[in-house]
PDB file of C-alpha atoms in Angstrom:
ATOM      1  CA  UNK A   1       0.000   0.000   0.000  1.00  0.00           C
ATOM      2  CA  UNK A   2       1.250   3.289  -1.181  1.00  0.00           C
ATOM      3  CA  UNK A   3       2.884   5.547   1.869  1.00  0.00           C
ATOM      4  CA  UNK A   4       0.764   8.906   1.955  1.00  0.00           C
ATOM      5  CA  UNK A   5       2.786  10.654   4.555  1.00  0.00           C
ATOM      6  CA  UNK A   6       5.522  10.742   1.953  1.00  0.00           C
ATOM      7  CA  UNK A   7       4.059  11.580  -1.611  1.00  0.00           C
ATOM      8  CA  UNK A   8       4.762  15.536  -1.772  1.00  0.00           C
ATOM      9  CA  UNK A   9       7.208  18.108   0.320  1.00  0.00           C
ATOM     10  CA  UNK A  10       5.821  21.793  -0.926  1.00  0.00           C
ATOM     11  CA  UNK A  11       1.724  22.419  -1.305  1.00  0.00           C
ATOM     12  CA  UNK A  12      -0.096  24.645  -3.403  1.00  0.00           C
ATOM     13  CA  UNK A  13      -2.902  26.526  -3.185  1.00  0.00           C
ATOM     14  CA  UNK A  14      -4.064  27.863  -6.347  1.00  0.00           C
ATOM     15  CA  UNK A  15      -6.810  28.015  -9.496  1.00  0.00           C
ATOM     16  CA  UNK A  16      -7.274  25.310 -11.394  1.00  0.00           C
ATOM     17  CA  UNK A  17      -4.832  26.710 -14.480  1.00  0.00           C
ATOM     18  CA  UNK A  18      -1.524  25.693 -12.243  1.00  0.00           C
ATOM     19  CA  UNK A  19      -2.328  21.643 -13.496  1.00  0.00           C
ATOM     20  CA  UNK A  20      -0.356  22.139 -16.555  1.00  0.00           C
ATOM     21  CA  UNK A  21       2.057  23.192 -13.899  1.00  0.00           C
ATOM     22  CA  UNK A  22       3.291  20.120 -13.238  1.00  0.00           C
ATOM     23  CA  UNK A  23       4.688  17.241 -14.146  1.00  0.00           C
ATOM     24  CA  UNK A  24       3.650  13.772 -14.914  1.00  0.00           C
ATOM     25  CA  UNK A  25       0.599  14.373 -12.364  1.00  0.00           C
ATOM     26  CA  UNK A  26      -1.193  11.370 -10.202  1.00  0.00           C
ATOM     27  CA  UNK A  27      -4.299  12.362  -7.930  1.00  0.00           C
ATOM     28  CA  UNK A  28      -5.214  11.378  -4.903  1.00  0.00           C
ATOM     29  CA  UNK A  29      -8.516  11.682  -2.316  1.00  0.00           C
ATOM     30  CA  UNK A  30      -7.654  12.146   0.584  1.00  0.00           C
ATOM     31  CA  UNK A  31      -9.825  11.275   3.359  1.00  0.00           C
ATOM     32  CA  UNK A  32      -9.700  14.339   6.463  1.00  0.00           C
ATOM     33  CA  UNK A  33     -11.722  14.300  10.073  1.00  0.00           C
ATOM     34  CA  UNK A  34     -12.818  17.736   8.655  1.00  0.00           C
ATOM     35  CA  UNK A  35     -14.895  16.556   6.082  1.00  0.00           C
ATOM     36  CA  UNK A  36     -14.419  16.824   2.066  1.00  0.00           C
ATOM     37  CA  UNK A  37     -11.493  18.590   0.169  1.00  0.00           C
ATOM     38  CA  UNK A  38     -12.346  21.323  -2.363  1.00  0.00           C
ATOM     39  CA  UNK A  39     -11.153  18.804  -4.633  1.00  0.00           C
ATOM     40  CA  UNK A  40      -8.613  15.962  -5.090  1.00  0.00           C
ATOM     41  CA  UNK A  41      -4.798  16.803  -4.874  1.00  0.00           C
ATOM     42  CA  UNK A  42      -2.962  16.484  -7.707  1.00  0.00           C
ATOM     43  CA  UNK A  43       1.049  14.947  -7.128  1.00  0.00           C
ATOM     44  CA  UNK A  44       3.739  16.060  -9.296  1.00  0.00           C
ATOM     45  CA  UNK A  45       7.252  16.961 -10.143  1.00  0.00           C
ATOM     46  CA  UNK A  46       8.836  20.569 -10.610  1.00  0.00           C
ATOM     47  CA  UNK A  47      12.697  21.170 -10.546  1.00  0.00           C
ATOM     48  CA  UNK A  48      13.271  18.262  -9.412  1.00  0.00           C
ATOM     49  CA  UNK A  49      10.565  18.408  -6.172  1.00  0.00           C
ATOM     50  CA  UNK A  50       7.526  16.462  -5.338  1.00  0.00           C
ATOM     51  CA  UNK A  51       5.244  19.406  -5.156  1.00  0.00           C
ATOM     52  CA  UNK A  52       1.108  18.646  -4.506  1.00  0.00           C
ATOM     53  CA  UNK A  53      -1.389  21.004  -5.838  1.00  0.00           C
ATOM     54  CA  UNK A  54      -5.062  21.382  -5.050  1.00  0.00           C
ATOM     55  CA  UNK A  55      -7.280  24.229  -6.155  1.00  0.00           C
ATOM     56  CA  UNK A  56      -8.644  25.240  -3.612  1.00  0.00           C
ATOM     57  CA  UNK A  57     -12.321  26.738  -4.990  1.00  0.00           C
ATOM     58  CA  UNK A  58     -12.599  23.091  -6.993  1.00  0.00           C
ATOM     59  CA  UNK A  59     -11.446  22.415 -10.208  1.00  0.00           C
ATOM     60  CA  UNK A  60     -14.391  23.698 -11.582  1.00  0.00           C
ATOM     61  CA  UNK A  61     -14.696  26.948  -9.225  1.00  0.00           C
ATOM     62  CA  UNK A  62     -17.804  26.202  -7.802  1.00  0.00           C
ATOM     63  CA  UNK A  63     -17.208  27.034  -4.116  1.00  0.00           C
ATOM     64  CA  UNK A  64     -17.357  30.296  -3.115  1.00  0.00           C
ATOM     65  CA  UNK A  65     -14.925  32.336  -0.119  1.00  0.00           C
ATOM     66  CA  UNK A  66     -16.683  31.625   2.490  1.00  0.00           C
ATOM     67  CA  UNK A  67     -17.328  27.683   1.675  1.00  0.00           C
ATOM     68  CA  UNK A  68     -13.974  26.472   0.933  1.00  0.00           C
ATOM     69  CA  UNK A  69     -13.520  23.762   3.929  1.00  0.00           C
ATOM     70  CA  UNK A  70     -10.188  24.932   4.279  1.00  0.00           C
ATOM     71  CA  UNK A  71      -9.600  22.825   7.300  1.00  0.00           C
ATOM     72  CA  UNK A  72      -9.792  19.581   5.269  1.00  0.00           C
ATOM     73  CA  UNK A  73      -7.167  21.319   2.684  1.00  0.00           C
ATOM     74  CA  UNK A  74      -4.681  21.922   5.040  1.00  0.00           C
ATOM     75  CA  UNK A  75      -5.038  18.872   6.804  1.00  0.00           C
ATOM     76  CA  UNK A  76      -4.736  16.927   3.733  1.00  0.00           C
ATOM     77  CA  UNK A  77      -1.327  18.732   2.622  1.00  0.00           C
ATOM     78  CA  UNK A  78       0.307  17.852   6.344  1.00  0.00           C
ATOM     79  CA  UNK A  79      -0.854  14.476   5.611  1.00  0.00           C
ATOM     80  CA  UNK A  80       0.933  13.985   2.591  1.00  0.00           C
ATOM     81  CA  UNK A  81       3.819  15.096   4.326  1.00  0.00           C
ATOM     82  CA  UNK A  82       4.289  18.508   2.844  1.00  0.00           C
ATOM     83  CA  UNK A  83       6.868  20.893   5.298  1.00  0.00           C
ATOM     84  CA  UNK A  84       5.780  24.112   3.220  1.00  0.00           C
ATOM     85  CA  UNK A  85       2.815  26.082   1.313  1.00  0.00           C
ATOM     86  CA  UNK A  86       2.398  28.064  -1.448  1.00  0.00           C
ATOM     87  CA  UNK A  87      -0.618  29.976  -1.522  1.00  0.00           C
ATOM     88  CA  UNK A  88      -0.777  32.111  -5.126  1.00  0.00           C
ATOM     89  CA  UNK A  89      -3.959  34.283  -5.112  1.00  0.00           C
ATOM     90  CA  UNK A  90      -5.550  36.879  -6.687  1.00  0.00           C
ATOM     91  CA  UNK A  91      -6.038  40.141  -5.052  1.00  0.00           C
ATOM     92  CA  UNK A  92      -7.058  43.901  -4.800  1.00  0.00           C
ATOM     93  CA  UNK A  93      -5.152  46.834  -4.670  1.00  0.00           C
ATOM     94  CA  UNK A  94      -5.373  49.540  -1.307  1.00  0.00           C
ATOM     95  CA  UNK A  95      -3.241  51.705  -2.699  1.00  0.00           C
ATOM     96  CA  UNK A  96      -2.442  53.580  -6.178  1.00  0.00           C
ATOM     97  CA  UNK A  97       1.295  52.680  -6.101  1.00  0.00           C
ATOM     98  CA  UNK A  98       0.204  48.852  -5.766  1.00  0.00           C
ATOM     99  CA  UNK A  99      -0.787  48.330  -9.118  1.00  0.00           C
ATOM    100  CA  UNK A 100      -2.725  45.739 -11.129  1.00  0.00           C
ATOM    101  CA  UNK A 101      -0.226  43.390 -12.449  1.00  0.00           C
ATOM    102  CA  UNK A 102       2.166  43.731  -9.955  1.00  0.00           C
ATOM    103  CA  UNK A 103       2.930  41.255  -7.067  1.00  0.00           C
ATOM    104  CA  UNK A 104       2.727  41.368  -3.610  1.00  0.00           C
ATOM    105  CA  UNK A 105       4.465  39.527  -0.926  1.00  0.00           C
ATOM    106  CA  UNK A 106       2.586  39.271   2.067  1.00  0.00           C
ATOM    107  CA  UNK A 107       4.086  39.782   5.581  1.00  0.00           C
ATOM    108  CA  UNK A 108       0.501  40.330   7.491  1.00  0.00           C
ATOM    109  CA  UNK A 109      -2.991  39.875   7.453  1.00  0.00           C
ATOM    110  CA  UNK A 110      -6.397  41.487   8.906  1.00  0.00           C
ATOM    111  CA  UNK A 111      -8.873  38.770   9.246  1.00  0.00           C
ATOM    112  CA  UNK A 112     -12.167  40.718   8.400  1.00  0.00           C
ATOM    113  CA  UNK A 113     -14.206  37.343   8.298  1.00  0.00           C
ATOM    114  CA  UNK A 114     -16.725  38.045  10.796  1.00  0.00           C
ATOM    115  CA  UNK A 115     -15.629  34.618  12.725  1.00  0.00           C
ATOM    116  CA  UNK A 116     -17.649  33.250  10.035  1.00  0.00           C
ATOM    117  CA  UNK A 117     -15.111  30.252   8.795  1.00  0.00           C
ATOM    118  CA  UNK A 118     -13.569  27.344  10.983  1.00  0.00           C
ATOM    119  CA  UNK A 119     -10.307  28.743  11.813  1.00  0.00           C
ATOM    120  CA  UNK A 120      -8.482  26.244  14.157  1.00  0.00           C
ATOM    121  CA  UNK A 121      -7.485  22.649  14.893  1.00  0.00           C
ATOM    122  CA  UNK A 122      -7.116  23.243  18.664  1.00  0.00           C
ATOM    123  CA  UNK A 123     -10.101  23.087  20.279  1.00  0.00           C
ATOM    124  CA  UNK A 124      -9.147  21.578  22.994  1.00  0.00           C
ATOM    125  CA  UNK A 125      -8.648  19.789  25.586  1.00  0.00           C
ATOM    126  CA  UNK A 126      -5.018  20.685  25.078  1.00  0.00           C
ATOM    127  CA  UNK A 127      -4.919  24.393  25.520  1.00  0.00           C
ATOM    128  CA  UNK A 128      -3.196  25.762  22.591  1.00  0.00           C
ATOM    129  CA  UNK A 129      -2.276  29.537  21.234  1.00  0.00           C
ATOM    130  CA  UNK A 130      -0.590  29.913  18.533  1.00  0.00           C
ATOM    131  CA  UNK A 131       0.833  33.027  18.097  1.00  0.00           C
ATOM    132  CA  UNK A 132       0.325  34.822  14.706  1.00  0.00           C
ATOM    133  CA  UNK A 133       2.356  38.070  15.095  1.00  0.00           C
ATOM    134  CA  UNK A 134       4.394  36.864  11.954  1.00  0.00           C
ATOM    135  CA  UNK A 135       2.078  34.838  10.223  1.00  0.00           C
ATOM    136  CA  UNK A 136       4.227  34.139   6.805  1.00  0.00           C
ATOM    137  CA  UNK A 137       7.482  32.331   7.227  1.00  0.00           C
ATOM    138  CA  UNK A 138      10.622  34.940   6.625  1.00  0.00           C
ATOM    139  CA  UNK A 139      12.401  32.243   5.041  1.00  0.00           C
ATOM    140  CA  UNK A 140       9.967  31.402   2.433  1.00  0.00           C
ATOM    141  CA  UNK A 141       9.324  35.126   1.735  1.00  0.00           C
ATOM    142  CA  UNK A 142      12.600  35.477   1.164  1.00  0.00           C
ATOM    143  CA  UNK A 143      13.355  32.849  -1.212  1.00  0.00           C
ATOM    144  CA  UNK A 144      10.424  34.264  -3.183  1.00  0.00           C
ATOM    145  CA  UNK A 145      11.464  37.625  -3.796  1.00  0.00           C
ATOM    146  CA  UNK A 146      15.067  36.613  -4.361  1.00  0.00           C
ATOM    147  CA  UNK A 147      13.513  34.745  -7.427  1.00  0.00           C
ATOM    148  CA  UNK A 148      10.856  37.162  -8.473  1.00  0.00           C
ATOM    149  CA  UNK A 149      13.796  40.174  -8.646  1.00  0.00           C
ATOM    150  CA  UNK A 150      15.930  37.244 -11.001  1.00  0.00           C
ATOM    151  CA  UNK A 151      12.692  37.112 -13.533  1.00  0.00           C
ATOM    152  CA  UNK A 152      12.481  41.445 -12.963  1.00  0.00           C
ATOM    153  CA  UNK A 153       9.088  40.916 -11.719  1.00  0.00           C
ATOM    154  CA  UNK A 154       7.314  44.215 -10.469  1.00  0.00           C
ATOM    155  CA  UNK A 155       7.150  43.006  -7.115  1.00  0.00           C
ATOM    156  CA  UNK A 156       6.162  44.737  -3.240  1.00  0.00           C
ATOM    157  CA  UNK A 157       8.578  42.863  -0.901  1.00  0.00           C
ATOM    158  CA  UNK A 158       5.875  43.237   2.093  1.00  0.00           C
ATOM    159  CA  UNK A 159       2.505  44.203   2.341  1.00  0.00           C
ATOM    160  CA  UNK A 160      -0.358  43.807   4.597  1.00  0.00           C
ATOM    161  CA  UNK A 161      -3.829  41.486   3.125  1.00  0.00           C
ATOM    162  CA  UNK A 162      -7.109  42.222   4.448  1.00  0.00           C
ATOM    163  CA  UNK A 163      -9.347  39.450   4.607  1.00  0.00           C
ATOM    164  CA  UNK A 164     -13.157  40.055   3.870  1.00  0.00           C
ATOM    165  CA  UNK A 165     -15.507  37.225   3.764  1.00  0.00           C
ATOM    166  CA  UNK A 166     -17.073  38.019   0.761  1.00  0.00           C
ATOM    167  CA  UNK A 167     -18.351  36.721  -1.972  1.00  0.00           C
ATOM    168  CA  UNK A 168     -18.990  40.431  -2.529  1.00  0.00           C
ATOM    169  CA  UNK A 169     -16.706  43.004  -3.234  1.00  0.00           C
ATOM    170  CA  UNK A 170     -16.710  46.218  -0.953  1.00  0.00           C
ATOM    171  CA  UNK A 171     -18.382  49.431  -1.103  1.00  0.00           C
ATOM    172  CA  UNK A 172     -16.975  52.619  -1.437  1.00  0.00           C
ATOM    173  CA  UNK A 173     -17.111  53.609   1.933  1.00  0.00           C
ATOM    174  CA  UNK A 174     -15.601  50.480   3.111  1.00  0.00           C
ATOM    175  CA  UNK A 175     -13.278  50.575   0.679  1.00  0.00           C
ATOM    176  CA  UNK A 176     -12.311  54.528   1.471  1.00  0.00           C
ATOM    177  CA  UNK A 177     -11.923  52.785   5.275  1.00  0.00           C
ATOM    178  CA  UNK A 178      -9.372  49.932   4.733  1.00  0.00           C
ATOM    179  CA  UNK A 179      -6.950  52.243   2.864  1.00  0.00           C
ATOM    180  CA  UNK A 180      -6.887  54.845   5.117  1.00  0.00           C
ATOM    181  CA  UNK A 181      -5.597  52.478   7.463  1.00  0.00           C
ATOM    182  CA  UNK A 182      -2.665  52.016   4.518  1.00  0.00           C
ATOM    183  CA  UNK A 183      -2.884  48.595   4.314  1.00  0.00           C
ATOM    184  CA  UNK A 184      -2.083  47.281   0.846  1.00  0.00           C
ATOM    185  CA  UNK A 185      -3.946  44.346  -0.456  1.00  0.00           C
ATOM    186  CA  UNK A 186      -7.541  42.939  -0.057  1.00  0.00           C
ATOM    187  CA  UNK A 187      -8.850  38.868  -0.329  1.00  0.00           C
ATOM    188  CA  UNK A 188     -11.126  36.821  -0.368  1.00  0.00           C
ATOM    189  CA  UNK A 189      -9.339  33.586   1.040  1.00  0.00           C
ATOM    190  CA  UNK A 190      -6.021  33.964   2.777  1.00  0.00           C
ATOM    191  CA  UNK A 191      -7.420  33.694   5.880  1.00  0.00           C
ATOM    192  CA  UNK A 192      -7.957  30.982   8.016  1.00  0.00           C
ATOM    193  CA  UNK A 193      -5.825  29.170   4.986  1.00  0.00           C
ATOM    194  CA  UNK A 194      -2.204  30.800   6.059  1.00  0.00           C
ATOM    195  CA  UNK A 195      -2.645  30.593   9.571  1.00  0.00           C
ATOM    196  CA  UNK A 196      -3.959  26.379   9.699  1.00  0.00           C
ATOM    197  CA  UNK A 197      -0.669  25.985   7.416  1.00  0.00           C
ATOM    198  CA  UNK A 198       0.744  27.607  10.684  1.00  0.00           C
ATOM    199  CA  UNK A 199      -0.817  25.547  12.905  1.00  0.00           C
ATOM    200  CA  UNK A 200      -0.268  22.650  11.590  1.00  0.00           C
ATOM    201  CA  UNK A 201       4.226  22.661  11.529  1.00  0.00           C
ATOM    202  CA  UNK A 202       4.237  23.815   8.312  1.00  0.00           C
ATOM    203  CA  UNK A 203       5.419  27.058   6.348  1.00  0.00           C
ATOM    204  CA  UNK A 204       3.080  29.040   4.933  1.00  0.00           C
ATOM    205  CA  UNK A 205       3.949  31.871   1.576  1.00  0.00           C
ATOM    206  CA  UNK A 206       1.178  33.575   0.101  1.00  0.00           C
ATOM    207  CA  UNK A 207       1.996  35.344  -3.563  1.00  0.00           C
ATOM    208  CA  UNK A 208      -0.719  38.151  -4.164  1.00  0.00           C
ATOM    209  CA  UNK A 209      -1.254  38.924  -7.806  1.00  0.00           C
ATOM    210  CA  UNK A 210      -2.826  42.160  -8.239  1.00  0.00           C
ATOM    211  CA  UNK A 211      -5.896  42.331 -10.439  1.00  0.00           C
ATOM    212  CA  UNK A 212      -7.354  45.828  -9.849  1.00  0.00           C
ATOM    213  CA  UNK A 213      -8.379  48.524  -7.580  1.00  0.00           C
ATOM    214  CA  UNK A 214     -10.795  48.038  -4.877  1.00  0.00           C
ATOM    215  CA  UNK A 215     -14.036  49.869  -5.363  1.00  0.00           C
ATOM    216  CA  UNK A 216     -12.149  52.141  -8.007  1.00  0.00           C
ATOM    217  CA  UNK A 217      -9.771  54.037  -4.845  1.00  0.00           C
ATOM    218  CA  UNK A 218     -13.121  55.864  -4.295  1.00  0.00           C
ATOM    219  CA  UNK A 219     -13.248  57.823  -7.532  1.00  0.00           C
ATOM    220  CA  UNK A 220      -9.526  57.561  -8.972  1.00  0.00           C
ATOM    221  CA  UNK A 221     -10.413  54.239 -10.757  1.00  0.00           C
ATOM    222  CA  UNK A 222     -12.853  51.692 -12.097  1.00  0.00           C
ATOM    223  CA  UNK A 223     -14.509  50.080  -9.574  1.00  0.00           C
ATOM    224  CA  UNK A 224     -13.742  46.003  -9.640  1.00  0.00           C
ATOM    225  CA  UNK A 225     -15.693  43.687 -11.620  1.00  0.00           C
ATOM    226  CA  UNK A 226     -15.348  39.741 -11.980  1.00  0.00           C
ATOM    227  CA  UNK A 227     -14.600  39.918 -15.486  1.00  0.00           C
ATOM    228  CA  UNK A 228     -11.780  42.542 -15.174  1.00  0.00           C
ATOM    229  CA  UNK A 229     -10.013  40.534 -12.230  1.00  0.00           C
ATOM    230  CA  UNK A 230     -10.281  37.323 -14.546  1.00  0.00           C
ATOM    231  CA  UNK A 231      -8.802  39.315 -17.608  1.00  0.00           C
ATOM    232  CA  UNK A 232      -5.342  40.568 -15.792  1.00  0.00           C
ATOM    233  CA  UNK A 233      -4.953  37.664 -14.128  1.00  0.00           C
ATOM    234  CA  UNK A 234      -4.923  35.641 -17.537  1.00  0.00           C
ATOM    235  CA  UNK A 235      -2.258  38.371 -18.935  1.00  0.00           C
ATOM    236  CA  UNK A 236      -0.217  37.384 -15.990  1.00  0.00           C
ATOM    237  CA  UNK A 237      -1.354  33.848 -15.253  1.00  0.00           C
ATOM    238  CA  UNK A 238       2.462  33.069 -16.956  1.00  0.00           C
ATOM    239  CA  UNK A 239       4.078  35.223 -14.379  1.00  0.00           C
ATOM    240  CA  UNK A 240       2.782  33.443 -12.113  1.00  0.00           C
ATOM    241  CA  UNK A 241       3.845  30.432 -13.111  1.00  0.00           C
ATOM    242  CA  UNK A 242       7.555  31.257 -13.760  1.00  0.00           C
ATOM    243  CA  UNK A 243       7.889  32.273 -10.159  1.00  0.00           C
ATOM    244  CA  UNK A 244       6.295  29.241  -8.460  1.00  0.00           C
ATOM    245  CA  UNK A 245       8.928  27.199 -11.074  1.00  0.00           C
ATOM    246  CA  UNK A 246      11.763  29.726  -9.848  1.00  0.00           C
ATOM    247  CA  UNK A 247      11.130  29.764  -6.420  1.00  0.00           C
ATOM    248  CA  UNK A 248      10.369  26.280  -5.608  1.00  0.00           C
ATOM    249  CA  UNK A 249      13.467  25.168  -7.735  1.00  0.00           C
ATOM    250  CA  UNK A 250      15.111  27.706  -5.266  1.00  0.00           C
ATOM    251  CA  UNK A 251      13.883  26.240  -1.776  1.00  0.00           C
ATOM    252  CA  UNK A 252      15.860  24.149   0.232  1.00  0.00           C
ATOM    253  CA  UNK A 253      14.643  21.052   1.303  1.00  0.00           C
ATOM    254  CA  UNK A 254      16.380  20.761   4.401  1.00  0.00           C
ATOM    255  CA  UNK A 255      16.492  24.033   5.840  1.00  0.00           C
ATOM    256  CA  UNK A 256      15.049  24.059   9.098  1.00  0.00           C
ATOM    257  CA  UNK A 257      12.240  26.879  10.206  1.00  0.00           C
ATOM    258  CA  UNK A 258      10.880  27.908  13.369  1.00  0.00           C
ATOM    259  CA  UNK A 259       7.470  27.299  11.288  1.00  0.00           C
ATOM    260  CA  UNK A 260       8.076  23.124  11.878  1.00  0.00           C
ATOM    261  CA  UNK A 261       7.933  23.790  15.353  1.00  0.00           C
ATOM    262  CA  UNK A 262       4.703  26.432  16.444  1.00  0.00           C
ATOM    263  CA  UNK A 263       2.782  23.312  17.881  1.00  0.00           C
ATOM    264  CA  UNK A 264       4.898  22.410  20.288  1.00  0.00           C
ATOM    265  CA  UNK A 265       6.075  26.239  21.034  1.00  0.00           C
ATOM    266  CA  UNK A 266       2.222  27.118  21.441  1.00  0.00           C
ATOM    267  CA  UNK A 267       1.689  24.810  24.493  1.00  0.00           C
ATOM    268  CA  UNK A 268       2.239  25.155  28.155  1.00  0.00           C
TER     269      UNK A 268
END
């Protein structure tokens, strides 16, 4: 019987375009106490790496923010013994000198969920805080912009993400709010996803790709539509992909993080 614990070492979180991604691709169901995946994860090769992928709206996008068990998705990446995770997304722009096209490398996040989503393993009995002042690992972060300044990417080394819980996108006056509090970028889905990486040992990178402004900067720009996010992300969808390739060829394997150890730091 096949080991599971040892199929993949880097996750990723992404659309379902990243399948070409890899290579010579076998799936796998996995089976998680938190219910169903978003879909199966696919197992491949790239630079050399066993890398997993799993989009996490469904191959087919049918489950909206707020649905995505993302419980079951991380679970199922520690399971198949993945150490790090890659979590590509699209995203707003705050601010006029983040720009659509351009990508952003997340150091924080504002959970604006309304405690709507699942958003722990540790429930008890074992007391357990995990402590999310740095919630992306420095070491991945690093790794990625190194390789996005080889491929002269337009890139923001750090930036903070907003979280709302959509599946609408904001109004004005909310919008006017969350960049006058000059944070950068605004999503739908990187929280409780980068923080149950976290919690589970492993490290967690999320990649922002800009699409457009939110609500239009109040006045200054169009205001967001679907079709406009999906139509930059296309032109850049190749980006994308050349970074993932550059940076994951880039990480190594055996480095040790503090992120492998925030269980067992998190208890008394």
């Amino acid at each position: 019987m096949e080991d599971l614990k040892n199929l993949a070492t880097i996750g990723i979180f992404g659309g379902s375009g990243f399948y070409k991604f890899l290579d010579n691709i076998k799936e796998y169901t996995i089976e998680t106490p938190y219910g169903l995946t978003s879909d199966s994860i696919a197992i491949g090769s790239v630079a050399g790496k066993k890398v997993a992928f799993m989009p996490r709206h469904g191959r087919n996008h049918h489950l909206v923010p707020h649905k995505v068990n993302y419980r079951a998705n991380v679970w199922a990446m520690k399971e198949i013994g993945c150490k790090r995770v890659i979590s590509p997304c699209a995203a707003g722009s705050l601010q006029k000198h983040v720009k659509p096209g351009d990508i952003v490398f997340c150091d924080q996040f504002v959970d604006w969920t309304k405690g709507k989503r699942e958003d722990t393993f540790f429930e008890g009995p074992i007391v357990t805080h995990v402590s999310a002042a740095e919630p992306y690992c420095p070491y991945m972060r690093q790794v990625a912009i190194e390789s996005a300044k080889k491929l002269n990417l337009s890139i923001h080394e750090n930036g903070t993400v907003l979280v709302i819980n959509g599946p609408r996108f904001s109004t004005k006056a909310e919008s006017k709010f969350f960049t006058s509090q000059g944070w950068e970028v605004i999503n739908m889905t990187q929280y409780p996803e980068a923080y149950l990486v976290k919690e589970m040992d492993m490290c967690p990178l999320n990649i922002s790709l800009i699409t457009d402004y939110d609500a239009g900067l109040v006045g200054d720009c169009e205001p967001v539509s679907h079709g406009a996010v999906m139509e930059v992300f296309k032109n850049n969808i190749s980006n994308l992909q050349q970074l993932l390739y550059e940076l994951i060829a880039n990480i190594d394997e055996n480095k040790a993080c503090k992120c492998h150890t925030t269980k067992q730091d998190s208890r008394f």
